[in-house]
Each structure stands twice: as C-alpha cells, then as structure tokens.
XYZ file of C-alpha atoms in Angstrom:
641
model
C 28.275 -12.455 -45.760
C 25.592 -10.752 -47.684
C 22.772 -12.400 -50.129
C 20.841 -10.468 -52.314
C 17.219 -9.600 -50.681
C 15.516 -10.896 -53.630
C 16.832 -13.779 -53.296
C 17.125 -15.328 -49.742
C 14.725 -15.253 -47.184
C 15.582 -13.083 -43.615
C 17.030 -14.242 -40.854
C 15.349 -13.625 -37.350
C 16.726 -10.583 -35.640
C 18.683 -13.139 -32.901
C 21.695 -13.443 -35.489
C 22.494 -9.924 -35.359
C 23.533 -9.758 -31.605
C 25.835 -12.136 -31.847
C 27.656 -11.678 -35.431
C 29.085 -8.042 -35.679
C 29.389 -8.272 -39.483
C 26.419 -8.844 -40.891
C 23.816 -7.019 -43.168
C 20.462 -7.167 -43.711
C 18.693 -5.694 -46.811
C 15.439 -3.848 -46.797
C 12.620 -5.320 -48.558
C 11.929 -4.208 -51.816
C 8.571 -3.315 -52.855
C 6.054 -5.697 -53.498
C 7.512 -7.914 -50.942
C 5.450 -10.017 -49.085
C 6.555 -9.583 -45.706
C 9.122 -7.662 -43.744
C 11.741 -8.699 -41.202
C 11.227 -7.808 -37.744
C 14.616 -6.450 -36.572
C 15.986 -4.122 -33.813
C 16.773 -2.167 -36.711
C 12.818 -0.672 -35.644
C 13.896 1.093 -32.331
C 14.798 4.830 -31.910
C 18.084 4.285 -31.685
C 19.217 2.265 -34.500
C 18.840 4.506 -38.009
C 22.288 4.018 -39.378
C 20.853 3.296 -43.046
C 23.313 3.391 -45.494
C 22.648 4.489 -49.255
C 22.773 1.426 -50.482
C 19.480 0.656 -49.003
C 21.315 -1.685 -46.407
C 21.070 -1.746 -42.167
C 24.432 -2.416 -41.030
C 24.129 -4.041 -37.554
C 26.986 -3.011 -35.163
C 28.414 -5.619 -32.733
C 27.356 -5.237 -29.150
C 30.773 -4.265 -28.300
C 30.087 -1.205 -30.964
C 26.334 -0.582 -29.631
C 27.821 0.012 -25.852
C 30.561 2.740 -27.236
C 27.892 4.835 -28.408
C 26.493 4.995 -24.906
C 27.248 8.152 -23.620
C 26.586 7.710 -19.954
C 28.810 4.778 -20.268
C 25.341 3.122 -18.465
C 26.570 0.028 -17.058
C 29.906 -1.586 -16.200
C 30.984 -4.406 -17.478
C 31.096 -6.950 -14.846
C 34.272 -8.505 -15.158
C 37.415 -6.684 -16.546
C 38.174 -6.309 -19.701
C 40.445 -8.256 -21.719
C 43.422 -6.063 -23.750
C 42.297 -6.015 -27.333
C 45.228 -8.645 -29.341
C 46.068 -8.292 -33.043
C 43.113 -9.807 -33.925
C 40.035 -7.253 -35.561
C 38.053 -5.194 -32.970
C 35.296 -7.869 -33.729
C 36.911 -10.814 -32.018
C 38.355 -8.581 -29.246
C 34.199 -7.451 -28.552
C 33.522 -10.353 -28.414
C 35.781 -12.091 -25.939
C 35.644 -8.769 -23.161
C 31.216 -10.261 -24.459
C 32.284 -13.586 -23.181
C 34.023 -12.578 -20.297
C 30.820 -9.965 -18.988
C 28.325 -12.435 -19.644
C 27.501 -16.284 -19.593
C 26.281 -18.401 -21.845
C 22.813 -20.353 -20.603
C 21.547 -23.954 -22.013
C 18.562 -25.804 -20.908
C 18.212 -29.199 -22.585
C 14.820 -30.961 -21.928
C 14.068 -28.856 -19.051
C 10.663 -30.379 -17.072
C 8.768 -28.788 -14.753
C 5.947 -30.729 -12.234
C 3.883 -28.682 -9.611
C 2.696 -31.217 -6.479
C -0.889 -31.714 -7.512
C -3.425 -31.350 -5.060
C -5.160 -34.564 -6.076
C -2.837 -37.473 -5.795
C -0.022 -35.572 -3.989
C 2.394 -36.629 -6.435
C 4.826 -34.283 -9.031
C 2.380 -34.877 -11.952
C 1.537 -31.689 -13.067
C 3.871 -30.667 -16.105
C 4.189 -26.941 -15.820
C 6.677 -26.688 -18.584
C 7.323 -29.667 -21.031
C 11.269 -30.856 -22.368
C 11.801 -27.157 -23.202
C 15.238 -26.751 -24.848
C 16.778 -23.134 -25.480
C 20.235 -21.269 -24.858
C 20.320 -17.445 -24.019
C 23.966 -15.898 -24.540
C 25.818 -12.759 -23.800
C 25.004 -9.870 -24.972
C 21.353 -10.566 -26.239
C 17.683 -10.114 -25.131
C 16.047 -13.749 -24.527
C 12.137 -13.279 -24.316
C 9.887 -15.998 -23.303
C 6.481 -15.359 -24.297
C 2.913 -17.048 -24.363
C -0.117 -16.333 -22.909
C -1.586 -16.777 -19.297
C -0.579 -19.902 -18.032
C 1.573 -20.688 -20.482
C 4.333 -21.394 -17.618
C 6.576 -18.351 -18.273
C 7.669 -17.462 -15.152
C 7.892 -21.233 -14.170
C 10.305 -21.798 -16.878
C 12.183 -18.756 -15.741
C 12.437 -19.629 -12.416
C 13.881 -22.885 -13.342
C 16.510 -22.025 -15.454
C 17.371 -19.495 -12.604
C 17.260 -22.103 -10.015
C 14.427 -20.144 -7.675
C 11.720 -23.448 -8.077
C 9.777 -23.537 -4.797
C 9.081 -26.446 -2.598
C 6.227 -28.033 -4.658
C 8.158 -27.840 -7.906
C 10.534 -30.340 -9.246
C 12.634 -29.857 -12.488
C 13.507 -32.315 -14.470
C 16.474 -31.986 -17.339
C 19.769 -30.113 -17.412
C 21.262 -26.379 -17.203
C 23.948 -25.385 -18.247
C 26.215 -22.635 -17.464
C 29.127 -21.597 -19.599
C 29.061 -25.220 -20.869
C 28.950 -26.816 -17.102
C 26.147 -28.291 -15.267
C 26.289 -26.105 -12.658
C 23.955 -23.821 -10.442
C 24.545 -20.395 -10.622
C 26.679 -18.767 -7.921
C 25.876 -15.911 -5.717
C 26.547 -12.545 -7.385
C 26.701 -14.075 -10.888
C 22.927 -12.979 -11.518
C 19.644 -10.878 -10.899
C 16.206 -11.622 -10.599
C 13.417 -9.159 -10.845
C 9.971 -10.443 -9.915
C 7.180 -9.127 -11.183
C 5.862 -7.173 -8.604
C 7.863 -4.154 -7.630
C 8.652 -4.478 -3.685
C 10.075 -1.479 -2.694
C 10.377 0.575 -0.085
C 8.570 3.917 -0.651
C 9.964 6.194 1.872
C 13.585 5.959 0.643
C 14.614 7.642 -2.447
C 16.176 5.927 -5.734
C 19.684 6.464 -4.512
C 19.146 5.591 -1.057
C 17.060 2.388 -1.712
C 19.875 1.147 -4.021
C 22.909 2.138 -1.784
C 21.374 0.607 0.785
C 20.782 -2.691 -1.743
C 24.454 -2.419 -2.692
C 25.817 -2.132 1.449
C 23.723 -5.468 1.928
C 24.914 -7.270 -1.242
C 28.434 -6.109 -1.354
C 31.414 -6.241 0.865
C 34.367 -3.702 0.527
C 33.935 0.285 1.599
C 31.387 2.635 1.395
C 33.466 4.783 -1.467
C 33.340 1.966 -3.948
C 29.928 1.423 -3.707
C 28.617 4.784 -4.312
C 30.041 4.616 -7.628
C 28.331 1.406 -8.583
C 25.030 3.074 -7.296
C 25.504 6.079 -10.246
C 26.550 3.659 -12.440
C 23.316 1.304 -11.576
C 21.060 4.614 -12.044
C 23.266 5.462 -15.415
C 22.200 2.383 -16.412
C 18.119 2.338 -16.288
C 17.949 6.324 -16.760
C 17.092 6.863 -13.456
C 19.366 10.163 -12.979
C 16.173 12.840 -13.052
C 14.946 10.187 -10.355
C 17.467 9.649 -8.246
C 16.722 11.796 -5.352
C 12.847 11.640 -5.168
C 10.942 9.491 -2.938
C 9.678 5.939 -4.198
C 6.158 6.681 -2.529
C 6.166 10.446 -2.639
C 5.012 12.759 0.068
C 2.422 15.834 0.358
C 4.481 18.423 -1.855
C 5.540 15.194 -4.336
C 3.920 12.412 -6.248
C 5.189 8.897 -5.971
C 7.395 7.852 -8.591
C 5.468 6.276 -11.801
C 5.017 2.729 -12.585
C 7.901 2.768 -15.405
C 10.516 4.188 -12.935
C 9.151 1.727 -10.210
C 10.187 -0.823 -12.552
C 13.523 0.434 -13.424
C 14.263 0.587 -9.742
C 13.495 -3.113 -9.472
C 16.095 -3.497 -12.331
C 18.495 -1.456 -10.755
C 18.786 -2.721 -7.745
C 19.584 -6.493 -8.850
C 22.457 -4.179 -11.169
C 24.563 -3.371 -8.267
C 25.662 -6.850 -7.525
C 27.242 -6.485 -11.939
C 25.390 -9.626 -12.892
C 26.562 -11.907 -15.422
C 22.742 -13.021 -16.179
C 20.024 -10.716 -15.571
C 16.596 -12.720 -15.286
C 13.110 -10.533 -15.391
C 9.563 -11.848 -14.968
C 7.319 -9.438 -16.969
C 9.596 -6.183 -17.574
C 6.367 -4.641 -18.729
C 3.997 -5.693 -16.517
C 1.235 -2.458 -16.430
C 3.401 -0.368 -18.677
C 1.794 1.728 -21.703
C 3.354 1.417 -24.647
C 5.763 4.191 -25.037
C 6.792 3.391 -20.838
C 7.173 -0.153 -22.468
C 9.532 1.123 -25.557
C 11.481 2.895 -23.582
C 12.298 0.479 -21.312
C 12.998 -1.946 -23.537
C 15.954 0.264 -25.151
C 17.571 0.757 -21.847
C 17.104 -2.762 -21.486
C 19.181 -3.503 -24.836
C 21.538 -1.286 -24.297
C 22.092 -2.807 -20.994
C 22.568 -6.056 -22.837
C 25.041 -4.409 -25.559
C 27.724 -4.051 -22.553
C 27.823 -7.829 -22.079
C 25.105 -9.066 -20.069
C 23.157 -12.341 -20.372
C 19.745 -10.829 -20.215
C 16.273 -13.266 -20.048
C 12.813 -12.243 -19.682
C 8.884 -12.749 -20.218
C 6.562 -11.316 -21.340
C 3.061 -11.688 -22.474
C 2.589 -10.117 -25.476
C 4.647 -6.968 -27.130
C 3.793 -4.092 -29.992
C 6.285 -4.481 -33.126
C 8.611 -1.513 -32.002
C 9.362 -3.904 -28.862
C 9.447 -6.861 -30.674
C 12.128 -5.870 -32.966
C 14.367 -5.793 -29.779
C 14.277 -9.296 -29.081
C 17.114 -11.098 -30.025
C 15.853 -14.561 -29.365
C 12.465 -15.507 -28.686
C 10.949 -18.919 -27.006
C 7.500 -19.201 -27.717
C 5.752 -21.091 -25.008
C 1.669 -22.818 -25.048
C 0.482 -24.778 -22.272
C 4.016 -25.806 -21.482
C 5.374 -26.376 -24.963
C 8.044 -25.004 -26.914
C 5.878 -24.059 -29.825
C 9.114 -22.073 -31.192
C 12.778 -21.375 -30.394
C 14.764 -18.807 -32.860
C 17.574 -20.628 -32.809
C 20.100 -19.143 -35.379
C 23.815 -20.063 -33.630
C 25.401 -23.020 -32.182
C 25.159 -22.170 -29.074
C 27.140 -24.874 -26.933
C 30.491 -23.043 -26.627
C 32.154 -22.753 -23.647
C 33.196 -19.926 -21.310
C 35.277 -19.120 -17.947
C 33.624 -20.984 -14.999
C 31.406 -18.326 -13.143
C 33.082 -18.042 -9.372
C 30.913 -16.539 -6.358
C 31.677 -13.285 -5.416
C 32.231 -11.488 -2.453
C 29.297 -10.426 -0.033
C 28.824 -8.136 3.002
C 29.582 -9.239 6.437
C 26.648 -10.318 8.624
C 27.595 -7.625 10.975
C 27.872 -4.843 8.038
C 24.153 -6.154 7.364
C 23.033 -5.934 10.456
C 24.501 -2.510 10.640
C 22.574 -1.636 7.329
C 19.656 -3.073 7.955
C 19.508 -1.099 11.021
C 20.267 2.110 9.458
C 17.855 1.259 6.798
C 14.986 0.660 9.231
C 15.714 3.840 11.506
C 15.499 6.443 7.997
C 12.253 4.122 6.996
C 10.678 4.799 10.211
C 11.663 8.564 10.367
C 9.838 9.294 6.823
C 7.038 6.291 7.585
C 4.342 8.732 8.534
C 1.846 4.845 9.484
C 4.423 3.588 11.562
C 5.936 6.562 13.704
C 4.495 9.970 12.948
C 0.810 8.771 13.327
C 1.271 6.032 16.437
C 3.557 8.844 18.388
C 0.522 11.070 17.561
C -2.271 8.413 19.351
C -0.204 6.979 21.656
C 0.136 11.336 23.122
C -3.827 11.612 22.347
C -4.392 8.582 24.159
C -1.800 9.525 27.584
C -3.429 13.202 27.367
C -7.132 11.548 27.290
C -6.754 8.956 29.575
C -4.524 11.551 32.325
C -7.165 14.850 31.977
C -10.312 12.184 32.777
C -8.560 10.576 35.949
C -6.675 14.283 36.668
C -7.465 15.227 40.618
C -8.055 12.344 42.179
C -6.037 12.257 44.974
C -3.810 10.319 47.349
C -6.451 9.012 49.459
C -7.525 5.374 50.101
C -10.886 5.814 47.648
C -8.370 6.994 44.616
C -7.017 3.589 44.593
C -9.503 2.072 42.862
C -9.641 5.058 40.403
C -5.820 5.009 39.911
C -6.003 1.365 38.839
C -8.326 1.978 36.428
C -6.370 4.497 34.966
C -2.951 2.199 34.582
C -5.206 -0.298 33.191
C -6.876 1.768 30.666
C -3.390 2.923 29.905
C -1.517 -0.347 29.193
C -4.359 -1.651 27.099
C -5.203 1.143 24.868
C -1.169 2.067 24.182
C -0.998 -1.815 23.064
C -4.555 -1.842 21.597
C -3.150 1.420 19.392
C 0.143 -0.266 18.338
C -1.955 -1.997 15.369
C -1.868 0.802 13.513
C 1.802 -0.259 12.534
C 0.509 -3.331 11.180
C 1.030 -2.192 7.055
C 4.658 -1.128 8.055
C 5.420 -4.229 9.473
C 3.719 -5.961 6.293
C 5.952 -3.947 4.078
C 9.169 -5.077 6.604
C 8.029 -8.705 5.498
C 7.792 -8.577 2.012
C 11.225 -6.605 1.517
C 12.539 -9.465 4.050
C 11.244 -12.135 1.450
C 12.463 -10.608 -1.295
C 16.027 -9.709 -0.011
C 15.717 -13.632 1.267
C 14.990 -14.643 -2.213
C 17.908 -12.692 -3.879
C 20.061 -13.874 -0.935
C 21.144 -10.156 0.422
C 19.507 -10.765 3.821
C 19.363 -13.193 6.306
C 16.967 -14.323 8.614
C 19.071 -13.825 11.570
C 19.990 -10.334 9.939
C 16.700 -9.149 9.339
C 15.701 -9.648 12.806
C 18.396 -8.176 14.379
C 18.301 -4.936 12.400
C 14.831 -4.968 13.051
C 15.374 -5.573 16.210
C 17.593 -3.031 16.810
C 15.865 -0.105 14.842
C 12.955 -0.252 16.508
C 14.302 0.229 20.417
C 14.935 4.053 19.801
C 11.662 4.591 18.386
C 9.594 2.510 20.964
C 11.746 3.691 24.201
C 10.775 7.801 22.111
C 7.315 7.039 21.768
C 7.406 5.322 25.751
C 8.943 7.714 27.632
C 6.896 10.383 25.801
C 3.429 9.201 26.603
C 4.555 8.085 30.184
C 5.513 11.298 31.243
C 2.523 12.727 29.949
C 0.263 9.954 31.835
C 2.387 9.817 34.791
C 2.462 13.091 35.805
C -1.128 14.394 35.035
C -2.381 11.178 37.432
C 0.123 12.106 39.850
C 1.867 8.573 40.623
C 4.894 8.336 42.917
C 6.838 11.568 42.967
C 10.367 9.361 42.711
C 12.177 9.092 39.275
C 13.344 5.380 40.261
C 9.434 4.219 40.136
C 8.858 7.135 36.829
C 11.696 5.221 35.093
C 10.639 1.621 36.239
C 7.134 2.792 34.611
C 8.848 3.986 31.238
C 10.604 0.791 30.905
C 7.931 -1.535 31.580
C 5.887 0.499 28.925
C 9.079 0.057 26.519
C 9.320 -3.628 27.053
C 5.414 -4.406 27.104
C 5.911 -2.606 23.349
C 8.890 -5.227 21.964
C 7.002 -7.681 23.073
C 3.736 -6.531 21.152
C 6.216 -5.455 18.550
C 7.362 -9.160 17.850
C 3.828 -10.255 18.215
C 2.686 -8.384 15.667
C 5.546 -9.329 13.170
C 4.685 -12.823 14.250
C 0.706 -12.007 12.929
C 1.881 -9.794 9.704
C 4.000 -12.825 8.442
C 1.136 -14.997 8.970
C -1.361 -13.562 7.164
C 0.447 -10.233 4.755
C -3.173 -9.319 4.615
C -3.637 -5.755 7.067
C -7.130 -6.619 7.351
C -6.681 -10.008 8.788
C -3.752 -9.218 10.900
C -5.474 -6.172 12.623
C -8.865 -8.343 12.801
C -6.286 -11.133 14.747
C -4.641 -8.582 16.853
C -7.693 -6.809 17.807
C -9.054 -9.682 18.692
C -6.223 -11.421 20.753
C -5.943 -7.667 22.534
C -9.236 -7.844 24.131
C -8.388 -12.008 25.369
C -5.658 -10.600 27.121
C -7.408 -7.831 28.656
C -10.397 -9.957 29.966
C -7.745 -12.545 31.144
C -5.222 -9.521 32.903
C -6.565 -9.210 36.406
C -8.653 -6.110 36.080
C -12.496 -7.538 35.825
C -11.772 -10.610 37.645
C -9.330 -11.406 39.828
C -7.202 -14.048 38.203
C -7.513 -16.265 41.154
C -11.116 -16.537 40.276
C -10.748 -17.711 36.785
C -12.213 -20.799 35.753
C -8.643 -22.705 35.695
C -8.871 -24.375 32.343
C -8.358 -21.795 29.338
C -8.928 -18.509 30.620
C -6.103 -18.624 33.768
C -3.666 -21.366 31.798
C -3.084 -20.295 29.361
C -4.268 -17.172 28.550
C -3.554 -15.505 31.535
C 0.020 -16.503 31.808
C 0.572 -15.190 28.062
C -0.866 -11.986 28.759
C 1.009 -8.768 27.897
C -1.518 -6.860 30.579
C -1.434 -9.097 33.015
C 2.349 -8.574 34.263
C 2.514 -5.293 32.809
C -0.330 -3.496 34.843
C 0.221 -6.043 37.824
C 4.158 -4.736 37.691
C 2.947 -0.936 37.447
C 0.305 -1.153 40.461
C 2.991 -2.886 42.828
C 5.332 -0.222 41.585
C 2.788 1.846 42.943
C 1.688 0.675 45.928
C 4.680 -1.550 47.618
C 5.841 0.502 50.205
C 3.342 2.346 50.763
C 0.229 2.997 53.552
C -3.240 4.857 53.945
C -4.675 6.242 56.944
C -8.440 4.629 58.688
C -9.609 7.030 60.392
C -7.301 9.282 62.890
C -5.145 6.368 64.197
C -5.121 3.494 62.489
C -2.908 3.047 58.599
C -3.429 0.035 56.547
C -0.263 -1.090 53.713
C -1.132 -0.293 49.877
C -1.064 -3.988 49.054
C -3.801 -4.541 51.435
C -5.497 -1.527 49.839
C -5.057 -2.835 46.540
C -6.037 -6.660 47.127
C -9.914 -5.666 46.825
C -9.501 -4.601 43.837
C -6.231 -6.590 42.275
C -3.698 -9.284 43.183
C -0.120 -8.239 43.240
C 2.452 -9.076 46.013
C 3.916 -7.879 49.097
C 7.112 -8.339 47.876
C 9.337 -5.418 46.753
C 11.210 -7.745 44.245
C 7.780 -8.813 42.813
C 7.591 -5.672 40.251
C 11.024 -6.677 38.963
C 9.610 -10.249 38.014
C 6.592 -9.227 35.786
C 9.503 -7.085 33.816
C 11.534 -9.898 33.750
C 8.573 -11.943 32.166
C 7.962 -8.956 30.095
C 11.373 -9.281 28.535
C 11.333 -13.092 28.214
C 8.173 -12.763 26.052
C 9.684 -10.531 24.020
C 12.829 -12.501 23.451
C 10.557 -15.474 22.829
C 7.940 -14.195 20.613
C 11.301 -13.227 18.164
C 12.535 -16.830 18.749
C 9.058 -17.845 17.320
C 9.280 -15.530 14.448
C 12.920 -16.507 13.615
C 11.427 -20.110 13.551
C 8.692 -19.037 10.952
C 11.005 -17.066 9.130
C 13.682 -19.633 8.609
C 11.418 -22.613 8.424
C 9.659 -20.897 5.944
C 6.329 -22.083 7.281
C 4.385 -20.019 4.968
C 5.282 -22.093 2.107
C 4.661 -25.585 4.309
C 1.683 -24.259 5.188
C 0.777 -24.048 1.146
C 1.859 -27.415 0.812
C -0.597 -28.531 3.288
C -3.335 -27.176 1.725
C -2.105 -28.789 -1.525
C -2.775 -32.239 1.146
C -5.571 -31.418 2.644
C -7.668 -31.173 -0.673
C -6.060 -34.156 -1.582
C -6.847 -36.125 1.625
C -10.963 -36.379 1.136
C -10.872 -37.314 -2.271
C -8.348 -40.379 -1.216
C -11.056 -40.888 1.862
C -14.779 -40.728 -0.609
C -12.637 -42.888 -3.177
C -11.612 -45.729 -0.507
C -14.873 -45.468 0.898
C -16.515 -46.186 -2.229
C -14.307 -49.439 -2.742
C-alpha cells in the first residue's frame, strides 16, 4: 500500500519489520518533521529514484548476510506456491515467538509494612514478535529491567507479578532452551578466550557430541562479529590487552546464542558503550533479529542512528506505560514452544571440571602466585629451622617449625579469595540461565581443584620436609603431603563458604584472616588445649580448628615410635618428649584420626556450602533485612498506641 507523503502522516518504524511490502516516502522539503526509521543505519541505503525507501522483509534482510550470522533456530519450512513474502514469514514464525503481556503488575516486598505494595511496574500491556527489536526505555528507575525480568519469568523472591504472559498465544512460561537472557553486567571469565568461553557455554547447555557443537560456537561468533576475537583472551595477559567493553558485551550475547533462542531478552545492550561501539552493536543486533528471533531489550536513552533500529518501542515513567508503538494486531498464534534438550549432569560435571582446570592454569591469583608463596614460605620457614638436629632440645624447635608451617600455608591460601569470587558469580549466573547446577558446580569444583592443591602440597612439603630433616621414611613424607592436601580442601571449601557470603574480597579476606588467627590461638601450640578455659575457646573453637588436628597429626607422625637418649643409659619415648610442649597420643592409630577429621571437615564445610548455594540464602538473607527495617517501625508505632 503506498499514500502519497504529502498527504498521510508516517508510520513508526515497528510496521516495517513485520510487513515486507511496504514503502515509506521521504519527506519533502519544508516538512515539519521526519520519520525515524531503520532506514538511518549503515546498512540500509537501497533508495530508489523515485525518492522512495523500500523496506525488505526480514526474511530478505538475513539473505544479504554474508556470514550467514546466525541459524535459524528451528528448521525451515519448504517455501509453497504462495509469494516469497508469506513463505519469510512462516520459516519468521517458526524461528521466533510471539510475546504478549496484558496488564502486567509488578510489587517489590516493602521494607515498611512487609507487604507486596510497592508497584514497580504498573498494568503494562505490550507484545514483542519475531523478527523485530522491542526496546523498553525510560529513565533511572523507571522499572526497565523489572519489567524485563517479568515478562522473562526471572522475578526474585520479593517480587510478585501480577497479570498475564503470553507465549505464542498460550499462557505459558517459557521453556528451557526457548530463550536468552543477558544481564547487564558482563560475568565472564577472563582467562578463557571467546571460543573457549562459549564452547564451554555450549558443552554445559547442550547435549549431543562435541562435533555439533563446535559449529554452533562459529556460528554464535558469526553472529555478534566476534571472528577477529575469537582466539584472544577475555582479560588479556602481559603481551595482550583485555578485550574492550563492546566485545565484552557481544560475548555476553553470544553465549546465551548457542542454546538458538526463540526470544532473546537483554538488560542494557549498551550499558558503557560510546556511541559508534553502541551503533555497531545495534546492527549486529538487527541483523540478528532479521533471521527470526524474538529480540527484547532496555535501554536508557539512545542517539537517532540507534533509534531508527527499534522496531517497537515501550516507553516506561515511574512504572507507567507512557507509550507503546503499537502498529499490528499482534494476538496471532504460533507452534507451542517445547523444551529442548540439555547436557547430562555427568557431561557437566565433566565440563565444569575441564573448565576449572584451564581457568586455574592461565589464573595467574589463584595458582601461579599461591604456588609461588606457598615455595617462598616452605623455603623461609625450612632455611631458619635448617640444622637443628635429632636431639631431645630440637623437639621443641621442630614443633615450632610444623606449626609455623601449617598456619602460614593456610594463612597464604587467601590470596585465592578473588578467584573463588569470580567461581561464584559465573555459578550464579550459569544458575540463573539454568546451565549449571548446584550439585554440578560443586563437584566440578570439587574435582578441579584436587590436582592443583595435591601440586602445590607435595611441592612445598618436600621442600619443608627435607630442609628440617623429619623422618627419613616415605610412608611418614607421604602421610605429611596428604595431611597438607586435605588441611587445603578443607580451607578450600571454607573459603568458598566466606566468598559466597560476602562477594566482597575485602571482607572475605578481613573474615578469613581473622578466623585464621582463632584457630591458631585455639590449635595447641601456645596453650595446651587441656588448659583452655572450657567454654568458647576449647568447645568450640578448638574442635573446629584446621591447626589443631593438622599439626597435632604431623607431630605424632613425628614422634610415635620414636625415643631420645638421658644421659648415657637411660631413653625416654617421643610422646613423653613432646607432652611438655604439646598433647598428642601414644597411639600409633591416633595420626590417622586427625586426617580422618581433616577429611570430614572438608566434606562438611561443602555440605554447608551446597546448603547456601541451593537454599539460596543470600537472597533470604536480603529479605530479612527488608524485615528487620520493618520490625522497629511496627515496635515505635505500637508503642506509641
């Protein structure tokens, strides 16, 4: 259909996504105002001579591709007899889905009365559908991302919608695999490269081979631009810089594009872009949407190359729908969206674990630097006690030393504390998207870090053990390394425990340092623990003490068996030796219960942090605040009655 320009006003760029025929006249001079159509971007300039913009169908827009940058998600139908229009548009209807919120409410749990009264967002009504761009904008606080998050179905615990959403014409959640979600902030994992961090994305998401997925890796980093990208590292190194904020974001992008989503949600695509970052990731962005996909997004504000890429725009102001371009009927139906497929729990686990083991290899904070101060430390602490002997006045001395050992080697392990931040927030956001597990996570993380931790044990053992001069036996040297090595997963859980807690490095390391130098006043070594005020300091503390059965372990390793010459004649046992200085046991079995303890804390530290994770206490803990503030307001106001 065509009207004369001087004659009819324009229609809002949102009509052109969606009807492959139309035209749209350029203004003629001495017009008042000017269209704002996609017509704008680079890569739209087919003007004809008869000072017309003919606007190709989306199915026409995604031929021109070159790359071929994204896949459509579902197969396409075989075109009929009918015009190459209608056949666009069904293989359209079939790669995306068609979204509809109808008087969609959203109330936060306010802090004051503990009740759902504060309306976020406010009987919105809109419909996003395949093919298109679907921007939500408004200023701060304008509830955005809350209305995203709703129609998405990713509310948290203090949020309750209110209304309908519907999918395809069916009031239905949407499935796993039938759509993406990019938060704002990019959380990635910077010692992996593009490809690797989304092949390992697409093992985790997807089930099948490895083959199949490489493939939908290129054709994920065909799709953003990513392919002058793909093999540098996220955070850089020494010899390269880290990648820049545009590419971090098309990484985000790209890795929710593996799974072939039907609807693509993104909470501020251009969050701390420049402007021509910002253009150009907008055209990806609608040529992504030109092969199909349902694609809905925020944003704050935009210049007017950007803005004439929107197709539909839902204008948002303290939690009203100031404006919806609404230019279609947009309740049709479409095919049902179905779940798809994912990856095994044990092909996670595997991942996860492979994943970990090539972080930690490239992670110069969490194994290059600790292996480096955990050898400083067993070289420091072996050349000051070096030469002192076998005789019964080195026992003392070679207590010391374990002592100073065991604590400084745990003391040290806080420098891992940012890498185990980072293992967190990758967890939550995997969690989130639903490619992990909490079971998952902690196994692979489990599992990745025993190579590391029995490397960086054995390592600085042999390097303490034999400058020292322990027992000469390798039955008591390896009884040593392993108590080291399970002393460490114990610590190691403990301080996944504290990084979930607080995500804050200087608040965990404050916590750990501080619970570090409890245990080591509470171990044995300045007071005996017999002589402990009871209350406290012995029970607890001194029964949850990582230094208490490790060094007590190591001395009786040490000194069970064992005797020292009095004089000419008479020999006195090493326990007896030892008891003036420390309490450990006669028995020879005794060593092999403080590792047994060892290993029982460490299984029950991770039972603790499974319970966090999957509880998610973090965001109970949020909700108690919320209480808590509301609590002595309640209290002042009954008092006053």
């Amino acid at each position: 259909m065509e009207v004369a320009a001087s004659s009819d006003q324009y229609r809002s760029s949102s009509s052109s996504a969606s009807s492959p025929a139309r035209r749209y006249y350029l203004p003629k001079p001495g017009a008042l105002r000017r269209p704002i159509s996609f017509e704008d971007s680079p890569d739209w300039d087919d003007i004809h001579p008869d000072d017309t913009i003919h606007l190709a169908s989306a199915a026409s827009a995604s031929i021109s591709i070159a790359s071929s940058a994204y896949p459509s998600p579902s197969p396409s139908l075989p075109p009929g007899p009918s015009s190459a229009s209608t056949a666009a548009c069904r293989e359209r209807k079939l790669a995306g889905a068609t979204l509809v919120w109808k008087d969609l409410t959203v109330s936060s749990l306010a802090a004051t009365t503990n009740r759902f009264s504060d309306r976020l967002v406010k009987s919105s009504n809109g419909y996003a559908l395949p093919a298109t761009l679907t921007v939500i904008m408004g200023p701060a606080r304008s509830g955005k991302s809350t209305l995203l998050r709703a129609i998405a179905g990713r509310l948290s615990a203090t949020e309750r919608i209110y209304g309908e959403v519907f999918v395809n014409g069916a009031k239905s959640p949407l499935p796993y695999g039938s759509y993406g979600y990019v938060d704002r902030d990019d959380v990635l994992i910077e010692s992996l490269t593009v490809r690797e961090m989304l092949y390992f994305s697409a093992l985790l998401q997807l089930p099948g081979f490895l083959s199949s997925k490489k493939s939908i890796v290129e054709d994920a980093i065909a799709a953003m631009s990513l392919c002058d990208h793909a093999d540098k590292l996220i955070g850089g190194n020494c010899f390269m810089k880290r990648l820049p904020t545009g590419e971090r974001r098309r990484v985000s992008i790209a890795r929710e594009l593996v799974m072939r989503p039907h609807v693509l949600f993104i909470d501020e695509p251009l969050y701390n872009l420049d402007s021509v970052s910002a253009l150009l990731l907008m055209v990806t962005l609608k040529k992504l949407a030109s092969t199909g996909c349902t694609i809905i997004f925020t944003m704050y504000q935009s210049s007017t190359e950007v803005f004439g890429l929107f197709d539909r725009i839902c204008l948002l102001s303290n939690g009203n729908t100031l404006f919806f371009g609404e230019t279609l009927a947009c309740l049709q139906e479409g095919p049902c969206l179905k779940g798809k497929g994912r990856a095994s729990d044990a092909a996670r686990i595997v991942v996860l674990t492979w994943r970990s083991l090539l972080i930690m290899s490239r992670d110069w904070k969490y194994f290059w630097i600790r292996l480096a101060l955990y050898m400083l430390i067993a070289l420091s602490i072996g050349t000051v006690f070096t030469d002192i002997g076998h005789s019964l006045s080195s026992v003392m001395v070679r207590i010391s030393a374990i002592f100073a050992f065991v604590s400084f080697v745990i003391l040290l392990s806080a420098s891992g504390v940012p890498a185990h931040i980072d293992e967190v927030k990758i967890y939550s956001h995997e969690e989130a998207n639903r490619h992990s597990g909490t079971m998952v996570f902690l196994l692979g993380n489990f599992l990745s870090s025993i190579p590391f931790l029995f490397l960086v044990s054995i390592l600085s053992s042999l390097v303490f053990y034999f400058l020292i001069g322990l027992r000469n036996e390798f039955s008591f040297l390896m009884y040593f390394v392993i108590t080291i090595f399970v002393c460490l997963l114990a610590n190691e859980a403990l301080m996944m425990i504290i990084a979930y807690i607080w995500l804050e490095t200087y608040k965990c390391s404050l916590t750990l340092i501080f619970l570090y130098v409890i245990m080591m006043l509470v171990a044995g070594y300045f007071r005996i623990r017999e002589n402990l005020p009871y209350p406290v300091w012995t029970y607890p503390l001194s029964f949850i003490s990582f230094h208490t059965y490790a060094v007590q372990g190591l001395v009786e390793n040490e000194y069970v068996g064992t005797s020292f010459a009095v004089g000419q004649i008479r020999t006195i046992p090493g326990v007896q030796a030892v008891r003036g200085s420390y309490d450990i046991s006669s028995s020879t079995n005794a060593k092999w219960v403080n590792l047994l303890v060892l290993l029982l804390m460490a299984i029950g530290y991770r039972i603790v942090l499974y319970l966090l994770l999957r509880l998610d206490v973090r965001k109970h803990a949020r909700m108690l605040g919320n209480w808590r503030s509301w609590w002595p307001s309640v209290h002042s106001a009954t008092g006053a009655k």
